[in-house]
CSV table of C-alpha atoms in Angstrom, one decimal:
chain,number,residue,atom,x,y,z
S,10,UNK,CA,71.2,72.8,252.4
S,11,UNK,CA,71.7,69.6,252.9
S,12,UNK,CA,69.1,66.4,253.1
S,13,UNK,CA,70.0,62.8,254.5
S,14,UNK,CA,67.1,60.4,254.3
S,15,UNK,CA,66.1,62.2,251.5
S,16,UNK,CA,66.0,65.2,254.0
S,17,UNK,CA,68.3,67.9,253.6
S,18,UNK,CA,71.6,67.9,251.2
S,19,UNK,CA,75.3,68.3,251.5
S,20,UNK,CA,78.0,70.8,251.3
S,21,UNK,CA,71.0,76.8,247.5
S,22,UNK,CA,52.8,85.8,239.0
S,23,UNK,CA,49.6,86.7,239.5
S,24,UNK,CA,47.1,89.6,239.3
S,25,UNK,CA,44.9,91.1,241.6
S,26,UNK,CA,43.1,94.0,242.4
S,27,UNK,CA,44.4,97.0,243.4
S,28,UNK,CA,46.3,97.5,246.4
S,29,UNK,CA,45.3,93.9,247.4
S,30,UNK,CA,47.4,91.7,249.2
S,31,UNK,CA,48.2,88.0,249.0
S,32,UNK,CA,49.6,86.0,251.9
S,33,UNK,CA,50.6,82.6,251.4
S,34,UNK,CA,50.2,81.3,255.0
S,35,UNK,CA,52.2,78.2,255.1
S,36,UNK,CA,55.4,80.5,254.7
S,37,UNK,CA,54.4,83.3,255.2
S,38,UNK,CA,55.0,85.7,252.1
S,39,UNK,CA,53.0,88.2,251.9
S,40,UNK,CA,52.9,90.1,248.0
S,41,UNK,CA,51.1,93.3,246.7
S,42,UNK,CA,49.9,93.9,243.3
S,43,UNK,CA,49.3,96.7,242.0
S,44,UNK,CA,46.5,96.8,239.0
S,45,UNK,CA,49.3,97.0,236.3
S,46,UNK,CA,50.6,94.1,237.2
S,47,UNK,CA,53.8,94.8,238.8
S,48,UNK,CA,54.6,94.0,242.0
S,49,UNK,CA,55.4,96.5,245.0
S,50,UNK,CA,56.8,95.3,248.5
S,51,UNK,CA,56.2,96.8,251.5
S,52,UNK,CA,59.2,97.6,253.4
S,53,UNK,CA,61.0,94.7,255.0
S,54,UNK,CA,61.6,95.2,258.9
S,55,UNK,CA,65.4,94.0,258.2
S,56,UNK,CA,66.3,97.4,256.4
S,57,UNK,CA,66.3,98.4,260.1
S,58,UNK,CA,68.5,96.0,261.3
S,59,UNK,CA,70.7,95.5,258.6
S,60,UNK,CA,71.8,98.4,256.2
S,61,UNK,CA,73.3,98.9,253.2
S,62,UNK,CA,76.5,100.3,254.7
S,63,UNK,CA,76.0,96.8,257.1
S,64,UNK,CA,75.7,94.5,254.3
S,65,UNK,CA,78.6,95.4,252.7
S,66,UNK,CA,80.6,95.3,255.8
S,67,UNK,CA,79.5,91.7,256.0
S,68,UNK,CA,80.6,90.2,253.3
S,69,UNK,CA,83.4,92.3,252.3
S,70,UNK,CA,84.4,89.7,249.4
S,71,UNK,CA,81.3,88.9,248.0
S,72,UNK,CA,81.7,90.4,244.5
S,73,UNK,CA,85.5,90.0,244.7
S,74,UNK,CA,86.9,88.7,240.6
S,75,UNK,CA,87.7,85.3,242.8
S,76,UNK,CA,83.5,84.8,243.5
S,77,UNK,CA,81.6,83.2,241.4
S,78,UNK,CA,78.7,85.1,243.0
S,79,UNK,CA,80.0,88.2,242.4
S,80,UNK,CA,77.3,91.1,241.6
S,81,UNK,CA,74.6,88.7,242.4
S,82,UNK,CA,73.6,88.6,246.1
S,83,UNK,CA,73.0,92.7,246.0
S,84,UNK,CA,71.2,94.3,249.4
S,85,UNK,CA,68.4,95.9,247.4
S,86,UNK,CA,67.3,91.9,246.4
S,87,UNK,CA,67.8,90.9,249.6
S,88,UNK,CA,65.5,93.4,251.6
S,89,UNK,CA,62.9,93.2,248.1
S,90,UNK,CA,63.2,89.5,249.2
S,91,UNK,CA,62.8,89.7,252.7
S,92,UNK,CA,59.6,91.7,252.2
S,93,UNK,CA,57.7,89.3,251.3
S,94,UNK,CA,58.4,87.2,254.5
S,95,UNK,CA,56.6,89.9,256.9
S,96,UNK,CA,57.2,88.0,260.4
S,97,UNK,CA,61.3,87.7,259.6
S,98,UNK,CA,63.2,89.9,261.4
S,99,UNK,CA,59.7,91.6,262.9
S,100,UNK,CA,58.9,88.8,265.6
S,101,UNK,CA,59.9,89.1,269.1
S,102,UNK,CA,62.0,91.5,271.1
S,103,UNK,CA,64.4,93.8,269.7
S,104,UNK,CA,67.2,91.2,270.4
S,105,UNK,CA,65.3,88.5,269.2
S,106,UNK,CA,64.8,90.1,265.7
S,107,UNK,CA,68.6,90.6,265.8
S,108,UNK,CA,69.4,87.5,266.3
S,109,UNK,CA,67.1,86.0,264.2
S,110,UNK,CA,68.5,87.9,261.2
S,111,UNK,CA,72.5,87.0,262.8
S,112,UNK,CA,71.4,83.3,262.3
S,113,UNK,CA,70.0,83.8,259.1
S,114,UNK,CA,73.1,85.5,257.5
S,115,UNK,CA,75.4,83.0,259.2
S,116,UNK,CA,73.6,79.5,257.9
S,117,UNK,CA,73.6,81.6,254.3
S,118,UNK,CA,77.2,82.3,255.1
S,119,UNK,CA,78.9,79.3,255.9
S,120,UNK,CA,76.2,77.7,252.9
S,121,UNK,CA,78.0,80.2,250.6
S,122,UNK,CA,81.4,80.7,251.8
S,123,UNK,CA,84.3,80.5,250.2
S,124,UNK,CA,86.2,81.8,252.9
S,125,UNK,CA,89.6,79.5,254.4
S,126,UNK,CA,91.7,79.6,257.7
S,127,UNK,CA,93.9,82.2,256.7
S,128,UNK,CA,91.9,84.5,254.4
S,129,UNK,CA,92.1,88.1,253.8
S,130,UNK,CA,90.0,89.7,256.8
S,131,UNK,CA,89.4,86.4,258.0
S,132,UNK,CA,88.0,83.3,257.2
S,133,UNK,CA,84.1,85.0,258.0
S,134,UNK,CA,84.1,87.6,255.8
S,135,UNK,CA,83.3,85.5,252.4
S,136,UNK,CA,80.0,84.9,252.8
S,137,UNK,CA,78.1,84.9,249.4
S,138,UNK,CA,80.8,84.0,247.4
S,139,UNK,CA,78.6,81.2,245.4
S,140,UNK,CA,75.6,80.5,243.9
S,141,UNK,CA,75.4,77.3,243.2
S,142,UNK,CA,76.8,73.6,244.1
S,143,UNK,CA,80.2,72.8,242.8
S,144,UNK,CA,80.2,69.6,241.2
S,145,UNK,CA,77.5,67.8,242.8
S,146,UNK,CA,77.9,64.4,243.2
S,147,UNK,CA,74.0,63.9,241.9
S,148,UNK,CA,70.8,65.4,240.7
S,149,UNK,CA,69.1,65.2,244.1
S,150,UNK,CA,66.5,63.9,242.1
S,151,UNK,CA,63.9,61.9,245.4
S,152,UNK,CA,62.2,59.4,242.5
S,153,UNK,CA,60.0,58.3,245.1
S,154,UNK,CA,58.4,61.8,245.7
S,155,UNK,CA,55.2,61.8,243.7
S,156,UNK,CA,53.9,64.4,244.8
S,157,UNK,CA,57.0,66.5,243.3
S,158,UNK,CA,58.0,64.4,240.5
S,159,UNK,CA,61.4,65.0,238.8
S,160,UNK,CA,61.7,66.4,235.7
S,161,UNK,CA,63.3,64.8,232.6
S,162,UNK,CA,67.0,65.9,232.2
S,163,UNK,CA,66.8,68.6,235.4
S,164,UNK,CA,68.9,68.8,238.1
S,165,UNK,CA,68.3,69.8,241.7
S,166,UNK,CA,71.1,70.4,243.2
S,167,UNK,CA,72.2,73.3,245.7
S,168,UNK,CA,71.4,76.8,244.3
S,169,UNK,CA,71.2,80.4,246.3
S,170,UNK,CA,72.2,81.4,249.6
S,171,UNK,CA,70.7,78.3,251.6
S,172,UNK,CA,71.4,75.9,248.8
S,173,UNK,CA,67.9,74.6,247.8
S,174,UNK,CA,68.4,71.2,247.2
S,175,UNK,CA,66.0,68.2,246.0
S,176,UNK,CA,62.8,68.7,243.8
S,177,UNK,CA,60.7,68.0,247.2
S,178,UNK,CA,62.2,71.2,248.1
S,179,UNK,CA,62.8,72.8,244.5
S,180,UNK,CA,58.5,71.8,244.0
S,181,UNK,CA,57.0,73.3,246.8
S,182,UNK,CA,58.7,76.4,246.9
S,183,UNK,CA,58.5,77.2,243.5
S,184,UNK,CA,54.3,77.0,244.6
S,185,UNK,CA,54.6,79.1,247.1
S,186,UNK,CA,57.1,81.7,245.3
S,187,UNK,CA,55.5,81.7,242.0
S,188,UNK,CA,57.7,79.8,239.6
S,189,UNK,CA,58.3,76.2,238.3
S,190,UNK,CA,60.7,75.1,240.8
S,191,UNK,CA,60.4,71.4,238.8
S,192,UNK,CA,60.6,72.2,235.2
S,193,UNK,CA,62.9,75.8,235.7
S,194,UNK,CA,65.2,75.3,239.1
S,195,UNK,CA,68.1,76.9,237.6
S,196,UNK,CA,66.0,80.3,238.3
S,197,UNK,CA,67.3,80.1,241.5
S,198,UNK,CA,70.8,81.0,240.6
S,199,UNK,CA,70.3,83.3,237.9
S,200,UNK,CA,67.8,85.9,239.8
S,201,UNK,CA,68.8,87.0,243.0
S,202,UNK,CA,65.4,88.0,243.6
S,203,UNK,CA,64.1,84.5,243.8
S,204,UNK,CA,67.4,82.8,245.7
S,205,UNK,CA,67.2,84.7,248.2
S,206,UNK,CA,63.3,84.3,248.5
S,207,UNK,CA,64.2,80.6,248.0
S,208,UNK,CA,66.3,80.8,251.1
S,209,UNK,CA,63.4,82.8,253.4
S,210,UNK,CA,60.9,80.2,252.3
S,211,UNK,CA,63.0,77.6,253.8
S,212,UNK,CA,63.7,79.5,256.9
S,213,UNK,CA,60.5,80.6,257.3
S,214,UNK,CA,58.4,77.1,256.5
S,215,UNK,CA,57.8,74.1,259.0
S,216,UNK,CA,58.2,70.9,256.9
S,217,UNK,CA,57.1,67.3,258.1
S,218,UNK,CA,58.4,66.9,261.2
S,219,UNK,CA,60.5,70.0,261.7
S,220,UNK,CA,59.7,73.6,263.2
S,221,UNK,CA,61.0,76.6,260.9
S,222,UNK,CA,64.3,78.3,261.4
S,223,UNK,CA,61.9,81.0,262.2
S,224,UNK,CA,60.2,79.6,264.8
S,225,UNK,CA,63.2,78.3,266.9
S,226,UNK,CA,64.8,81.7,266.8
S,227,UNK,CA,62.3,84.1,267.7
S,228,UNK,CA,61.0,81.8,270.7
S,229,UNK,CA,57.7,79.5,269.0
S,230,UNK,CA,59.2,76.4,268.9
S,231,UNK,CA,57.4,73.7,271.6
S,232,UNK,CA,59.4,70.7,271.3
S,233,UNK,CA,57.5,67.4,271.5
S,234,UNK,CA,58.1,64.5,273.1
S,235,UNK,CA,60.2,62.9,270.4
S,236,UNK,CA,62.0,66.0,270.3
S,237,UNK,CA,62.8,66.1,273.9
S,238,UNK,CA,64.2,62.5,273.8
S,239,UNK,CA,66.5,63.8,270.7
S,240,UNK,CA,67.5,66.5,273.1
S,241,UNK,CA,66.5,69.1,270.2
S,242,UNK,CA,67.2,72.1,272.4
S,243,UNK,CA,66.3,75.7,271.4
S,244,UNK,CA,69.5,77.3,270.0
S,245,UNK,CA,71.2,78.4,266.8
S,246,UNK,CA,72.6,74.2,266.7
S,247,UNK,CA,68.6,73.6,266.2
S,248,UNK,CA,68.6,75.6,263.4
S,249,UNK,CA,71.7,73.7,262.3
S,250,UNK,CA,69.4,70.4,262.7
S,251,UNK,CA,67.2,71.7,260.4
S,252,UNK,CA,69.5,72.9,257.7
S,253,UNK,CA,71.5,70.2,257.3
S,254,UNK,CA,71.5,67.6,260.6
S,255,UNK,CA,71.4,64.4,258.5
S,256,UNK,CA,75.1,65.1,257.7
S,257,UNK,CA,76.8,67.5,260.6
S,258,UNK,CA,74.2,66.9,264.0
S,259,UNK,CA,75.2,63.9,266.5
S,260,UNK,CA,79.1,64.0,266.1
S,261,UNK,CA,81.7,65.9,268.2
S,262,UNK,CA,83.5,68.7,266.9
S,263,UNK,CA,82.2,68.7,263.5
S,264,UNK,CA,84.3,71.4,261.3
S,265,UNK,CA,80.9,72.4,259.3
S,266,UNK,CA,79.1,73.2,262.7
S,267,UNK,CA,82.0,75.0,263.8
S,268,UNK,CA,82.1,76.9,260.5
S,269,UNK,CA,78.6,77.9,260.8
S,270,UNK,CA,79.0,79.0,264.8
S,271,UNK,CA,81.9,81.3,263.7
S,272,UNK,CA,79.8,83.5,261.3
S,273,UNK,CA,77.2,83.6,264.2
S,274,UNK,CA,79.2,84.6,267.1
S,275,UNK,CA,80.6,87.5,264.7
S,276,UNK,CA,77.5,88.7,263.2
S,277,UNK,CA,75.9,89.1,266.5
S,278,UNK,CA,78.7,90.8,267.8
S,279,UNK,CA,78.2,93.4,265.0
S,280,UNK,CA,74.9,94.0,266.0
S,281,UNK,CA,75.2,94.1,269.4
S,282,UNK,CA,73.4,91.0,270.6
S,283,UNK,CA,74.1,87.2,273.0
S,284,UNK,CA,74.5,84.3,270.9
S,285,UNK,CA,71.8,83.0,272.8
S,286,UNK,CA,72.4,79.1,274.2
S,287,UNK,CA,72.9,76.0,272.3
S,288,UNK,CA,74.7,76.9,269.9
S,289,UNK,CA,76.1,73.5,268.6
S,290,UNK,CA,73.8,70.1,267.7
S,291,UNK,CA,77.2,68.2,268.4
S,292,UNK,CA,74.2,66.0,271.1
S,293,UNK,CA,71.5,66.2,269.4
S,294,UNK,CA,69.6,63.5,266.9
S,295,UNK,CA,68.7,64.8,263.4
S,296,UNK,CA,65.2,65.1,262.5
């Protein structure tokens, strides 16, 4: 996930009564705790959309010996994940849900991939094949960011299926998520629990001056006037803008975008929806 100016980077509890829920409104995870402590998610809306039997379909190379992920991006972590998002893949029209959940495996995909040209089965079938950035040229440490300072010795580059980068990203998710995304980022790629939550908070949260991933995919994004002049247009390339438009938005024919497009058009053909319009940001001006 990718963050220019220092916005996205290049290519990542507590107690409470009884049956009580927690809902942590600015992304909108929503936990219950049971009086022992543990934790018990209702079920995720995806299961529906998305199998077992599915999921392994999709990323038929994820745990291959060549992965560095392998045996770490399991279905039962994504869908314990995913439950405590309650709006993805529940908002909208049966075909927006689908499509909602299409985009989200595809920008995970591509993020993850370590798919080429002429791979076995094709070059978008290697979807969550890493966990983490290899060699990164930095720390993705924003010194200027007091509000998440960095932490002595840490590094913040990309980790899980979106590729969390920078501690103003690594902080306030860790908040919301219930771990020290400051002091402890490497959490992110050892529990597959928290990666993939890692990767629904930033689907699922507006930042600054950007809508969610959510929110453009299921139909709630109103673009504003600066965002009309920027031709930001409703469409999976929008969601491209927010993931990583400092770096791949504004330029023609960009390999990345194209990369990202392919995993798209294939997982909605497998689940039997349009790709919906816009589908590049090759016009559009990065947030």
């Amino acid at each position: 996930m990718a963050k220019p100016t220092p916005a996205p980077r290049a290519t990542p509890f507590l107690l409470a009564a009884v049956l009580s829920i927690v809902v942590v409104a600015a992304s909108g995870a929503e936990a219950r705790w049971y009086g022992g402590g543990g934790y018990s998610p209702s079920p995720s809306p995806v299961s529906s959309i998305v199998s077992e039997q599915l999921y392994a379909s999709l990323f038929l190379h994820k745990d291959d010996a060549a992965c560095p992920a392998r045996g770490f991006y399991t279905y039962a972590s994504f869908v314990r994940a995913a439950a405590r998002f309650p709006r993805f893949a529940a908002t909208g029209c049966a075909d927006a849900r689908k499509r909602e959940v299409a985009a989200f495996l595809a920008q995970i995909s591509h993020e993850t991939t370590g798919g080429w040209a002429t791979a076995p089965d094709g070059p978008y079938a290697w979807g969550l094949c890493y966990k983490e950035e290899i060699n990164p040229q930095s720390s993705y440490c924003d010194a200027t960011d007091k509000q998440w300072p960095c932490y002595p010795g840490k590094s913040y580059h990309g980790r899980g299926p979106i590729q969390i980068s920078w501690n103003f990203n690594y902080g306030p998710a860790g908040q919301a998520l219930g771990f020290d995304g400051l002091r402890n980022p490497e959490i992110v790629a050892n529990c597959s629990d928290i990666a993939f939550q890692t990767a629904l908070w930033f689907w699922m949260t507006p930042r600054d001056t950007k809508p969610s991933c959510h929110q453009v995919m299921v139909g709630e994004y109103r673009p504003g006037p600066a965002d009309v002049a920027a031709n930001r247009t409703v469409g999976f390339g929008l969601v491209t803008n927010i993931v990583n438009g400092g770096l791949e938005c504004n330029r023609a024919g960009d390999a990345r975008v194209n990369n990202r497009i392919g995993f798209y058009r294939r997982y909605c053909q497998v689940l039997g929806v349009d790709v919906g319009p816009n589908l590049d940001c090759e016009h559009q001006q990065p947030f």
